[in-house]
Short mmCIF file of C-alpha atoms in Angstrom, two decimals:
data_model
loop_
_atom_site.label_atom_id
_atom_site.label_comp_id
_atom_site.label_asym_id
_atom_site.label_seq_id
_atom_site.Cartn_x
_atom_site.Cartn_y
_atom_site.Cartn_z
CA UNK A 163 -15.60 -12.81 -9.48
CA UNK A 164 -12.34 -13.39 -7.68
CA UNK A 165 -9.08 -12.14 -9.16
CA UNK A 166 -5.80 -13.86 -8.43
CA UNK A 167 -2.15 -13.04 -8.99
CA UNK A 168 0.02 -14.93 -11.45
CA UNK A 169 2.21 -17.94 -10.83
CA UNK A 170 5.61 -17.86 -12.49
CA UNK A 171 6.67 -20.67 -14.83
CA UNK A 172 10.04 -21.64 -16.22
CA UNK A 173 9.43 -20.77 -19.87
CA UNK A 174 13.03 -21.39 -20.88
CA UNK A 175 12.96 -25.02 -19.76
CA UNK A 176 9.72 -25.60 -21.68
CA UNK A 177 11.17 -24.11 -24.86
CA UNK A 178 14.36 -26.11 -24.44
CA UNK A 179 12.47 -29.39 -24.04
CA UNK A 180 10.51 -28.63 -27.19
CA UNK A 181 13.62 -27.70 -29.15
CA UNK A 182 12.64 -24.07 -29.76
CA UNK A 183 15.46 -21.60 -30.33
CA UNK A 184 15.26 -17.88 -30.88
CA UNK A 185 15.00 -16.14 -34.26
CA UNK A 186 16.01 -18.99 -36.55
CA UNK A 187 12.84 -20.19 -38.18
CA UNK A 188 10.36 -19.19 -40.86
CA UNK A 189 9.60 -22.53 -42.49
CA UNK A 190 10.36 -26.23 -42.23
CA UNK A 191 10.10 -29.18 -44.55
CA UNK A 192 10.12 -31.68 -41.72
CA UNK A 193 13.79 -32.48 -41.41
CA UNK A 194 15.26 -29.07 -42.24
CA UNK A 195 14.35 -25.57 -41.10
CA UNK A 196 14.96 -22.33 -42.98
CA UNK A 197 14.90 -18.62 -42.29
CA UNK A 198 14.87 -15.75 -44.77
CA UNK A 199 15.69 -13.27 -42.02
CA UNK A 200 12.94 -10.78 -42.95
CA UNK A 201 9.63 -9.58 -41.45
CA UNK A 202 10.04 -10.59 -37.82
CA UNK A 203 7.03 -11.97 -35.96
CA UNK A 204 7.04 -11.61 -32.17
CA UNK A 205 5.04 -13.99 -30.00
CA UNK A 206 3.84 -12.35 -26.77
CA UNK A 207 2.08 -14.28 -24.04
CA UNK A 208 -1.33 -12.88 -23.10
CA UNK A 209 -0.72 -14.37 -19.64
CA UNK A 210 1.85 -11.75 -18.60
CA UNK A 211 2.73 -9.81 -21.75
CA UNK A 212 6.18 -11.39 -21.97
CA UNK A 213 7.93 -11.82 -25.32
CA UNK A 214 8.29 -15.60 -25.65
CA UNK A 215 10.19 -15.71 -28.92
CA UNK A 216 10.69 -14.13 -32.33
CA UNK A 217 10.38 -15.77 -35.74
CA UNK A 218 10.45 -14.70 -39.36
CA UNK A 219 7.71 -14.80 -41.95
CA UNK A 220 8.35 -16.97 -44.99
CA UNK A 221 8.49 -15.09 -48.28
CA UNK A 222 7.21 -16.37 -51.63
CA UNK A 223 10.58 -17.79 -52.66
CA UNK A 224 10.79 -19.77 -49.45
CA UNK A 225 7.19 -20.91 -49.76
CA UNK A 226 7.81 -22.13 -53.31
CA UNK A 227 10.76 -24.14 -52.05
CA UNK A 228 8.61 -25.74 -49.35
CA UNK A 229 5.85 -26.54 -51.85
CA UNK A 230 8.29 -28.10 -54.29
CA UNK A 231 9.73 -30.29 -51.52
CA UNK A 232 6.23 -31.35 -50.48
CA UNK A 233 5.29 -32.27 -54.05
CA UNK A 234 8.36 -34.48 -54.41
CA UNK A 235 7.62 -36.11 -51.04
CA UNK A 236 4.07 -36.92 -52.10
CA UNK A 237 5.26 -39.02 -55.03
CA UNK A 238 7.05 -41.32 -52.60
CA UNK A 239 4.71 -41.10 -49.58
CA UNK A 240 1.58 -42.09 -51.54
CA UNK A 241 3.20 -45.45 -52.37
CA UNK A 242 3.88 -46.33 -48.74
CA UNK A 243 1.21 -48.88 -47.64
CA UNK A 244 -1.50 -47.18 -45.59
CA UNK A 245 -0.95 -49.41 -42.51
CA UNK A 246 2.73 -48.44 -42.57
CA UNK A 247 1.75 -44.78 -42.72
CA UNK A 248 -0.50 -45.49 -39.75
CA UNK A 249 2.40 -47.04 -37.84
CA UNK A 250 4.39 -43.83 -38.29
CA UNK A 251 1.46 -41.77 -37.01
CA UNK A 252 1.26 -44.15 -34.01
CA UNK A 253 4.86 -43.28 -33.19
CA UNK A 254 3.99 -39.59 -33.42
CA UNK A 255 1.29 -40.18 -30.82
CA UNK A 256 3.87 -41.79 -28.54
CA UNK A 257 6.16 -38.76 -28.89
CA UNK A 258 3.27 -36.45 -28.05
CA UNK A 259 2.64 -38.50 -24.91
CA UNK A 260 6.27 -37.96 -23.86
CA UNK A 261 6.00 -34.20 -24.31
CA UNK A 262 2.38 -33.72 -23.25
CA UNK A 263 3.22 -31.72 -20.13
CA UNK A 264 5.62 -29.30 -21.83
CA UNK A 265 3.49 -28.82 -24.95
CA UNK A 266 0.36 -28.36 -22.84
CA UNK A 267 2.10 -25.64 -20.84
CA UNK A 268 3.28 -23.90 -24.01
CA UNK A 269 -0.25 -23.98 -25.46
CA UNK A 270 -1.56 -22.47 -22.23
CA UNK A 271 1.15 -19.83 -22.03
CA UNK A 272 1.21 -18.75 -25.69
CA UNK A 273 -2.57 -18.87 -26.25
CA UNK A 274 -3.88 -18.09 -22.75
CA UNK A 275 -6.23 -21.03 -22.15
CA UNK A 276 -6.19 -22.88 -18.83
CA UNK A 277 -3.50 -25.47 -18.23
CA UNK A 278 -6.17 -28.17 -18.05
CA UNK A 279 -7.43 -27.11 -21.47
CA UNK A 280 -3.88 -26.95 -22.83
CA UNK A 281 -3.19 -30.48 -21.65
CA UNK A 282 -6.59 -31.53 -22.97
CA UNK A 283 -5.73 -30.13 -26.39
CA UNK A 284 -2.55 -32.23 -26.51
CA UNK A 285 -4.58 -35.26 -25.41
CA UNK A 286 -6.88 -34.56 -28.33
CA UNK A 287 -3.84 -34.80 -30.61
CA UNK A 288 -2.91 -38.12 -29.06
CA UNK A 289 -6.47 -39.37 -29.49
CA UNK A 290 -6.59 -38.45 -33.18
CA UNK A 291 -3.30 -40.30 -33.69
CA UNK A 292 -4.92 -43.42 -32.21
CA UNK A 293 -7.97 -42.90 -34.40
CA UNK A 294 -5.82 -42.47 -37.51
CA UNK A 295 -3.88 -45.67 -36.80
CA UNK A 296 -7.09 -47.70 -36.93
CA UNK A 297 -8.29 -45.73 -39.94
CA UNK A 298 -5.15 -46.69 -41.87
CA UNK A 299 -6.59 -50.21 -42.21
CA UNK A 300 -10.13 -49.02 -42.98
CA UNK A 301 -9.92 -46.83 -46.06
CA UNK A 302 -12.80 -48.76 -47.53
CA UNK A 303 -14.49 -48.55 -50.91
CA UNK A 304 -17.63 -50.31 -52.09
CA UNK A 305 -18.17 -53.20 -54.48
CA UNK A 306 -21.20 -52.82 -56.78
CA UNK A 307 -23.00 -55.31 -59.04
CA UNK A 308 -22.70 -54.50 -62.71
CA UNK A 309 -25.67 -54.72 -65.09
CA UNK A 310 -23.32 -56.25 -67.66
CA UNK A 311 -22.36 -59.93 -67.53
CA UNK A 312 -18.79 -60.83 -66.57
CA UNK A 313 -18.15 -57.36 -65.21
CA UNK A 314 -17.16 -56.22 -61.74
CA UNK A 315 -17.52 -52.68 -60.37
CA UNK A 316 -15.94 -51.19 -57.31
CA UNK A 317 -14.71 -47.87 -55.97
CA UNK A 318 -11.45 -47.00 -54.30
CA UNK A 319 -9.89 -43.93 -52.72
CA UNK A 320 -6.52 -42.42 -53.64
CA UNK A 321 -4.50 -39.64 -51.97
CA UNK A 322 -5.15 -36.08 -53.18
CA UNK A 323 -1.65 -34.65 -52.90
CA UNK A 324 -0.57 -31.59 -50.90
CA UNK A 325 -3.04 -30.49 -48.21
CA UNK A 326 -2.83 -26.90 -46.96
CA UNK A 327 -3.79 -26.41 -43.32
CA UNK A 328 -4.47 -22.87 -42.05
CA UNK A 329 -5.25 -22.96 -38.34
CA UNK A 330 -6.46 -20.43 -35.76
CA UNK A 331 -4.93 -19.25 -32.47
CA UNK A 332 -7.62 -20.65 -30.17
CA UNK A 333 -6.68 -24.30 -30.83
CA UNK A 334 -3.05 -23.83 -31.89
CA UNK A 335 -2.21 -27.54 -32.18
CA UNK A 336 -5.32 -29.76 -32.07
CA UNK A 337 -6.94 -28.61 -35.31
CA UNK A 338 -3.69 -29.16 -37.20
CA UNK A 339 -3.58 -32.71 -35.88
CA UNK A 340 -7.21 -33.39 -36.87
CA UNK A 341 -6.19 -32.65 -40.44
CA UNK A 342 -2.60 -33.80 -40.65
CA UNK A 343 -2.91 -37.22 -38.99
CA UNK A 344 -5.85 -38.20 -41.22
CA UNK A 345 -4.21 -36.71 -44.31
CA UNK A 346 -1.01 -38.63 -43.63
CA UNK A 347 -2.65 -42.03 -43.28
CA UNK A 348 -4.59 -41.24 -46.45
CA UNK A 349 -1.27 -40.74 -48.26
CA UNK A 350 -1.27 -36.95 -48.50
CA UNK A 351 1.45 -34.53 -47.41
CA UNK A 352 0.78 -31.34 -45.45
CA UNK A 353 1.81 -27.70 -45.41
CA UNK A 354 0.71 -25.98 -42.20
CA UNK A 355 0.37 -22.23 -41.76
CA UNK A 356 -0.33 -21.67 -38.07
CA UNK A 357 -1.76 -18.48 -36.61
CA UNK A 358 0.83 -15.72 -36.31
CA UNK A 359 -0.45 -15.25 -32.76
CA UNK A 360 0.65 -18.76 -31.70
CA UNK A 361 3.53 -19.78 -34.00
CA UNK A 362 5.75 -21.33 -31.33
CA UNK A 363 3.22 -24.10 -30.70
CA UNK A 364 3.53 -25.08 -34.37
CA UNK A 365 7.32 -25.19 -34.19
CA UNK A 366 7.06 -27.35 -31.09
CA UNK A 367 4.82 -29.86 -32.90
CA UNK A 368 7.17 -30.02 -35.87
CA UNK A 369 10.11 -30.56 -33.53
CA UNK A 370 8.30 -33.33 -31.62
CA UNK A 371 7.56 -35.38 -34.74
CA UNK A 372 10.90 -34.68 -36.46
CA UNK A 373 12.64 -37.63 -34.83
CA UNK A 374 9.82 -39.95 -35.89
CA UNK A 375 10.13 -38.77 -39.48
CA UNK A 376 13.90 -39.21 -39.41
CA UNK A 377 14.06 -42.72 -37.96
CA UNK A 378 11.40 -43.97 -40.38
CA UNK A 379 13.21 -42.51 -43.41
CA UNK A 380 10.13 -40.47 -44.27
CA UNK A 381 10.80 -38.26 -47.31
CA UNK A 382 11.46 -34.65 -46.44
CA UNK A 383 8.35 -32.59 -47.12
CA UNK A 384 5.65 -34.90 -45.75
CA UNK A 385 5.22 -32.43 -42.86
CA UNK A 386 5.88 -28.76 -43.61
CA UNK A 387 5.34 -25.54 -41.69
CA UNK A 388 5.36 -21.98 -43.04
CA UNK A 389 5.16 -18.93 -40.79
CA UNK A 390 3.45 -15.62 -41.64
CA UNK A 391 0.18 -14.42 -43.10
CA UNK A 392 1.49 -14.10 -46.66
CA UNK A 393 1.72 -17.88 -46.84
CA UNK A 394 -2.04 -18.13 -46.31
CA UNK A 395 -2.85 -16.57 -49.67
CA UNK A 396 -0.02 -18.49 -51.32
CA UNK A 397 -1.69 -21.70 -50.12
CA UNK A 398 -5.15 -20.55 -51.22
CA UNK A 399 -4.02 -19.57 -54.70
CA UNK A 400 -1.74 -22.52 -55.50
CA UNK A 401 -3.17 -24.91 -58.08
CA UNK A 402 -0.72 -27.47 -56.69
CA UNK A 403 -2.59 -27.65 -53.38
CA UNK A 404 -5.85 -29.49 -54.15
CA UNK A 405 -7.31 -29.21 -50.63
CA UNK A 406 -7.22 -26.29 -48.18
CA UNK A 407 -8.47 -26.69 -44.63
CA UNK A 408 -9.16 -23.28 -43.08
CA UNK A 409 -10.20 -22.57 -39.51
CA UNK A 410 -11.03 -18.98 -38.64
CA UNK A 411 -13.56 -16.20 -39.04
CA UNK A 412 -16.45 -16.24 -41.48
CA UNK A 413 -15.08 -13.08 -43.09
CA UNK A 414 -11.73 -14.64 -43.95
CA UNK A 415 -13.47 -17.92 -44.78
CA UNK A 416 -15.37 -16.23 -47.60
CA UNK A 417 -12.08 -15.04 -49.06
CA UNK A 418 -10.51 -18.50 -48.78
CA UNK A 419 -13.56 -20.17 -50.30
CA UNK A 420 -13.60 -17.82 -53.28
CA UNK A 421 -9.87 -18.10 -53.93
CA UNK A 422 -9.79 -21.89 -53.82
CA UNK A 423 -13.06 -22.33 -55.73
CA UNK A 424 -11.80 -20.15 -58.58
CA UNK A 425 -9.10 -22.74 -59.25
CA UNK A 426 -11.52 -25.66 -58.64
CA UNK A 427 -9.80 -26.70 -55.45
CA UNK A 428 -11.51 -28.23 -52.43
CA UNK A 429 -11.97 -26.63 -49.02
CA UNK A 430 -12.74 -27.68 -45.48
CA UNK A 431 -14.15 -24.55 -43.83
CA UNK A 432 -14.49 -24.38 -40.04
CA UNK A 433 -15.77 -20.87 -39.44
CA UNK A 434 -17.81 -18.94 -36.88
CA UNK A 435 -20.25 -20.26 -34.31
CA UNK A 436 -23.11 -18.58 -32.45
CA UNK A 437 -24.07 -21.45 -30.23
CA UNK A 438 -27.12 -21.66 -28.02
CA UNK A 439 -28.29 -23.82 -25.14
CA UNK A 440 -32.03 -24.24 -24.73
CA UNK A 441 -32.95 -24.60 -21.05
CA UNK A 442 -36.25 -26.43 -20.81
CA UNK A 443 -38.67 -26.29 -17.90
CA UNK A 444 -37.93 -30.04 -17.70
CA UNK A 445 -34.16 -29.58 -17.31
CA UNK A 446 -31.86 -30.43 -14.44
CA UNK A 447 -30.47 -27.02 -13.45
CA UNK A 448 -27.41 -28.52 -11.78
CA UNK A 449 -26.39 -29.94 -15.17
CA UNK A 450 -27.31 -26.71 -16.96
CA UNK A 451 -24.99 -24.84 -14.61
CA UNK A 452 -21.90 -26.85 -15.59
CA UNK A 453 -22.67 -26.91 -19.32
CA UNK A 454 -23.60 -23.24 -19.62
CA UNK A 455 -20.88 -21.72 -17.46
CA UNK A 456 -18.01 -23.78 -18.90
CA UNK A 457 -19.40 -23.25 -22.39
CA UNK A 458 -19.50 -19.48 -21.90
CA UNK A 459 -16.26 -18.83 -20.00
CA UNK A 460 -14.01 -21.78 -20.95
CA UNK A 461 -11.03 -20.58 -23.02
CA UNK A 462 -12.32 -17.10 -22.09
CA UNK A 463 -15.11 -17.55 -24.64
CA UNK A 464 -12.63 -18.06 -27.48
CA UNK A 465 -13.88 -21.39 -28.80
CA UNK A 466 -15.89 -21.63 -32.01
CA UNK A 467 -18.20 -23.86 -29.91
CA UNK A 468 -18.41 -21.44 -26.96
CA UNK A 469 -21.92 -20.86 -25.63
CA UNK A 470 -23.05 -17.41 -26.77
CA UNK A 471 -26.79 -17.61 -26.07
CA UNK A 472 -28.89 -19.13 -23.29
CA UNK A 473 -32.54 -19.57 -24.34
CA UNK A 474 -34.50 -20.24 -21.14
CA UNK A 475 -38.11 -21.30 -20.60
CA UNK A 476 -40.07 -18.49 -18.98
CA UNK A 477 -41.12 -20.67 -16.02
CA UNK A 478 -37.50 -21.27 -14.94
CA UNK A 479 -36.00 -18.05 -16.27
CA UNK A 480 -35.50 -16.18 -13.02
CA UNK A 481 -34.30 -19.27 -11.16
CA UNK A 482 -31.78 -20.06 -13.90
CA UNK A 483 -30.43 -16.51 -13.88
CA UNK A 484 -29.92 -16.68 -10.10
CA UNK A 485 -27.99 -19.92 -10.47
CA UNK A 486 -25.85 -18.45 -13.25
CA UNK A 487 -25.20 -15.21 -11.36
CA UNK A 488 -24.14 -17.13 -8.27
CA UNK A 489 -21.73 -19.26 -10.31
CA UNK A 490 -20.22 -16.21 -12.03
CA UNK A 491 -19.60 -14.59 -8.63
CA UNK A 492 -17.35 -17.54 -7.78
CA UNK A 493 -15.25 -17.54 -10.95
CA UNK A 494 -11.54 -17.06 -10.43
CA UNK A 495 -9.77 -15.01 -13.09
CA UNK A 496 -6.01 -15.17 -13.42
CA UNK A 497 -2.98 -17.02 -14.66
CA UNK A 498 -4.30 -19.97 -16.69
CA UNK A 499 -1.31 -22.06 -15.61
CA UNK A 500 -2.68 -21.95 -12.08
CA UNK A 501 -5.14 -24.86 -11.93
CA UNK A 502 -7.30 -23.07 -9.35
CA UNK A 503 -8.30 -20.39 -11.89
CA UNK A 504 -11.33 -20.75 -14.16
CA UNK A 505 -10.75 -17.94 -16.66
CA UNK A 506 -7.55 -16.81 -18.35
CA UNK A 507 -6.86 -13.87 -20.67
CA UNK A 508 -8.09 -13.02 -24.13
CA UNK A 509 -5.51 -13.51 -26.85
CA UNK A 510 -4.55 -9.83 -27.23
CA UNK A 511 -5.70 -6.24 -26.73
CA UNK A 512 -7.53 -6.30 -30.05
CA UNK A 513 -9.78 -9.03 -28.64
CA UNK A 514 -10.29 -6.92 -25.50
CA UNK A 515 -11.42 -4.01 -27.66
CA UNK A 516 -13.90 -6.25 -29.50
CA UNK A 517 -15.23 -7.46 -26.14
CA UNK A 518 -15.80 -3.91 -24.85
CA UNK A 519 -17.39 -2.80 -28.12
CA UNK A 520 -19.81 -5.75 -28.06
CA UNK A 521 -20.97 -4.88 -24.54
CA UNK A 522 -21.55 -1.25 -25.52
CA UNK A 523 -23.45 -2.28 -28.64
CA UNK A 524 -25.64 -4.66 -26.65
CA UNK A 525 -26.51 -1.93 -24.18
CA UNK A 526 -27.20 0.56 -26.98
CA UNK A 527 -29.55 -1.93 -28.64
CA UNK A 528 -31.54 -2.38 -25.42
CA UNK A 529 -29.62 -5.08 -23.57
CA UNK A 530 -29.71 -5.27 -19.77
CA UNK A 531 -26.54 -6.11 -17.86
CA UNK A 532 -27.06 -9.11 -15.56
CA UNK A 533 -23.39 -9.69 -14.66
CA UNK A 534 -21.12 -6.69 -15.16
CA UNK A 535 -18.08 -7.03 -17.41
CA UNK A 536 -14.89 -5.01 -17.52
CA UNK A 537 -11.13 -5.14 -17.98
CA UNK A 538 -8.90 -6.13 -15.06
CA UNK A 539 -5.77 -4.18 -14.23
CA UNK A 540 -3.09 -4.11 -11.57
CA UNK A 541 -0.66 -6.69 -10.30
CA UNK A 542 -0.94 -9.97 -12.20
CA UNK A 543 -2.87 -8.38 -15.08
CA UNK A 544 -0.10 -6.39 -16.73
CA UNK A 545 -0.81 -7.84 -20.17
CA UNK A 546 -4.10 -5.94 -20.29
CA UNK A 547 -5.87 -9.00 -21.69
CA UNK A 548 -7.91 -10.13 -18.67
CA UNK A 549 -11.65 -9.40 -18.69
CA UNK A 550 -14.62 -10.31 -16.55
CA UNK A 551 -17.16 -12.74 -18.03
CA UNK A 552 -20.34 -10.79 -18.72
CA UNK A 553 -24.01 -11.81 -18.88
CA UNK A 554 -26.49 -9.64 -20.80
CA UNK A 555 -30.27 -10.01 -21.13
CA UNK A 556 -30.94 -9.45 -24.83
CA UNK A 557 -33.25 -10.04 -27.75
CA UNK A 558 -32.16 -12.70 -30.22
CA UNK A 559 -32.67 -10.25 -33.07
CA UNK A 560 -30.18 -7.66 -31.76
CA UNK A 561 -27.48 -7.14 -34.40
CA UNK A 562 -24.73 -7.80 -31.88
CA UNK A 563 -26.39 -11.06 -30.79
CA UNK A 564 -26.44 -12.19 -34.41
CA UNK A 565 -22.66 -11.77 -34.55
CA UNK A 566 -19.92 -13.93 -33.04
CA UNK A 567 -17.77 -12.11 -30.49
CA UNK A 568 -14.75 -14.15 -29.41
CA UNK A 569 -15.05 -13.26 -25.73
CA UNK A 570 -16.85 -14.40 -22.54
CA UNK A 571 -20.16 -12.67 -23.22
CA UNK A 572 -23.33 -14.67 -22.64
CA UNK A 573 -26.69 -13.41 -23.91
CA UNK A 574 -29.78 -14.67 -22.07
CA UNK A 575 -33.36 -14.65 -23.33
CA UNK A 576 -36.65 -16.40 -22.57
CA UNK A 577 -39.10 -18.52 -24.57
CA UNK A 578 -42.60 -19.93 -24.14
CA UNK A 579 -42.88 -23.00 -26.40
CA UNK A 580 -40.28 -25.52 -27.59
CA UNK A 581 -41.03 -24.58 -31.22
CA UNK A 582 -40.27 -20.95 -30.39
CA UNK A 583 -37.01 -21.95 -28.68
CA UNK A 584 -35.82 -23.99 -31.66
CA UNK A 585 -36.72 -21.16 -34.03
CA UNK A 586 -34.66 -18.75 -31.91
CA UNK A 587 -31.77 -21.21 -31.78
CA UNK A 588 -31.76 -21.46 -35.58
CA UNK A 589 -32.33 -17.75 -36.25
CA UNK A 590 -28.66 -16.76 -36.59
CA UNK A 591 -26.35 -16.89 -39.64
CA UNK A 592 -24.06 -19.51 -38.08
CA UNK A 593 -24.80 -23.21 -37.57
CA UNK A 594 -22.04 -24.94 -35.62
CA UNK A 595 -23.08 -26.29 -32.20
CA UNK A 596 -26.32 -26.42 -30.25
CA UNK A 597 -27.74 -28.01 -27.15
CA UNK A 598 -30.93 -28.60 -25.21
CA UNK A 599 -31.18 -29.49 -21.55
CA UNK A 600 -34.37 -31.45 -20.95
CA UNK A 601 -35.62 -34.69 -19.46
CA UNK A 602 -38.66 -34.62 -21.74
CA UNK A 603 -38.23 -37.26 -24.46
CA UNK A 604 -40.53 -35.49 -26.91
CA UNK A 605 -38.58 -32.25 -26.61
CA UNK A 606 -35.22 -33.90 -27.13
CA UNK A 607 -36.45 -35.89 -30.12
CA UNK A 608 -37.98 -32.78 -31.69
CA UNK A 609 -34.71 -30.92 -31.17
CA UNK A 610 -32.79 -33.69 -32.95
CA UNK A 611 -35.33 -34.12 -35.78
CA UNK A 612 -35.22 -32.60 -39.26
CA UNK A 613 -37.43 -29.83 -37.89
CA UNK A 614 -35.07 -29.21 -34.97
CA UNK A 615 -31.57 -27.77 -34.68
CA UNK A 616 -29.99 -26.76 -38.00
CA UNK A 617 -26.45 -27.08 -36.63
CA UNK A 618 -23.76 -29.58 -37.49
CA UNK A 619 -23.60 -30.51 -33.80
CA UNK A 620 -26.75 -31.01 -31.71
CA UNK A 621 -26.43 -32.19 -28.10
CA UNK A 622 -28.84 -33.23 -25.37
CA UNK A 623 -27.98 -32.62 -21.71
CA UNK A 624 -24.40 -31.59 -22.46
CA UNK A 625 -23.12 -28.17 -23.46
CA UNK A 626 -22.17 -26.79 -26.85
CA UNK A 627 -18.43 -26.93 -26.15
CA UNK A 628 -16.12 -29.92 -26.04
CA UNK A 629 -16.42 -32.29 -29.01
CA UNK A 630 -14.89 -35.77 -29.11
CA UNK A 631 -12.66 -36.80 -32.00
CA UNK A 632 -14.78 -39.85 -32.87
CA UNK A 633 -17.50 -37.75 -34.50
CA UNK A 634 -17.21 -35.51 -37.53
CA UNK A 635 -16.74 -31.90 -36.40
CA UNK A 636 -18.19 -28.92 -38.28
CA UNK A 637 -21.29 -26.90 -39.00
CA UNK A 638 -23.67 -25.46 -41.55
CA UNK A 639 -24.59 -22.05 -42.99
CA UNK A 640 -21.88 -19.45 -42.32
CA UNK A 641 -19.92 -22.02 -40.33
CA UNK A 642 -18.82 -23.27 -43.74
CA UNK A 643 -20.07 -26.84 -44.09
CA UNK A 644 -16.69 -28.48 -43.50
CA UNK A 645 -16.15 -31.68 -41.50
CA UNK A 646 -12.97 -32.74 -39.73
CA UNK A 647 -11.79 -35.39 -37.27
CA UNK A 648 -13.86 -38.58 -36.88
CA UNK A 649 -16.56 -40.60 -38.62
CA UNK A 650 -15.96 -40.62 -42.41
CA UNK A 651 -14.36 -37.15 -42.54
CA UNK A 652 -11.28 -38.90 -43.98
CA UNK A 653 -12.94 -39.10 -47.40
CA UNK A 654 -12.39 -35.42 -48.14
CA UNK A 655 -8.62 -35.99 -48.03
CA UNK A 656 -8.86 -38.51 -50.86
CA UNK A 657 -10.17 -38.70 -54.41
CA UNK A 658 -12.82 -41.27 -55.21
CA UNK A 659 -12.37 -43.50 -58.24
CA UNK A 660 -14.95 -45.86 -59.74
CA UNK A 661 -13.50 -48.93 -61.47
CA UNK A 662 -15.11 -51.45 -63.84
CA UNK A 663 -13.36 -54.66 -64.88
CA UNK A 664 -14.52 -56.73 -67.82
CA UNK A 665 -13.26 -60.29 -67.38
CA UNK A 666 -15.37 -61.73 -70.20
CA UNK A 667 -14.65 -62.30 -73.90
CA UNK A 668 -17.06 -59.70 -75.31
CA UNK A 669 -17.65 -56.00 -74.77
CA UNK A 670 -21.34 -55.31 -74.01
CA UNK A 671 -22.22 -51.62 -73.55
CA UNK A 672 -24.10 -50.19 -70.60
CA UNK A 673 -27.83 -49.45 -70.83
CA UNK A 674 -28.14 -52.14 -73.50
CA UNK A 675 -26.78 -49.85 -76.21
CA UNK A 676 -25.97 -51.61 -79.49
CA UNK A 677 -22.98 -50.43 -81.47
CA UNK A 678 -22.22 -52.80 -84.33
CA UNK A 679 -19.88 -52.63 -87.30
#
């Protein structure tokens, strides 16, 4: 693995373009920003350890003010025709296009992912805006035939109200947009609590869409942001927030699920992944190489869809490992804003500690190091967050393999039959993304059948990482069961209502029941 020094960027100009000022923000109701001046949150870049900016956490009083503003906005916003709401979202997409370069750089610098991935994340926001615009004219219900004469039945969908969005650091802007753009065209309003590790990206998004909200006379409170971890529990426990979308760890997801369920609220849970690629004896190894290596080291292994396990047929096991080892030897680790680098930093030193602990646990449980890991130091790596992608030969039943470690660690193992490979793929608590590389039609169809992958995402001849917005995104088991983004995921942001109209002159009862006076 090659290590490279950092390229300097003009952070001040990026912040200025995105309207970010120092120490003046803890919450926003779309058109106005507020600061309580307490509990400062510092945002450090994992790229070089530099303090980018400081914010303040919202307290309960401030949160209550934001929630009240959002509730008032909902009463007006829900009456705006859905295509008009879609037109406003279209304008948001146009503003994101104007600021794609600056926002992409901020995402890369504050989170640590490559510039290409940062720009790609902003493009994903633009794409979901386009999707939502079309959706605004397609919020369809069904018409059903009634068993009673002169009756008509149909169903329609109405907005839920205030949607709480709690997002994670690894996709600091895209996941918010998956939720907010759909919620807005559905007639909901949103309160967003971003990760405290990447709060500046959230402020940038709010600033970008502020002009759109203003020129369209959108009621204040349709788009709200609250900073700080306390606001997470305030969202979870508020009976005035009927839907909470949470992206994060399975551990925190359990807490969110319990809190919201106790008040009979709804949740969209996007939790951990432990994703595997099955490498068949019938696979094209040149395609495996791209899918497996990007899946394992892209975003420094900090995607919920990152490839954690490589399950390889015994007949191509050694050859596949040689290909992987050769590719890892060519990886360039360094400043993610330098497009020639493949791997950037982990988010912070806590993530580095988890990475080192996972390697030690794997070795203690019998794992064999195939590609050595380690922490990089010296010039260009002052943040202490740069690590070497590691490959470990392991057993699928190792405790550490059963866990999700948010780091570039790839576990490799071999199989004999396709049934054995699928069983190994499924034999983890998580169920987000999965993949098989094969040119054998029977293998791919078995993998996609009811007896195949138990994940929410199952791919053939592409990796586990990199979903398109057109399909519903999410997984099963400890991944939480939530679905976001495309397909009919919009329905969770609305309440279904069944309607029956009697246009006759008598009132017959259903099921032929007689009730006479």
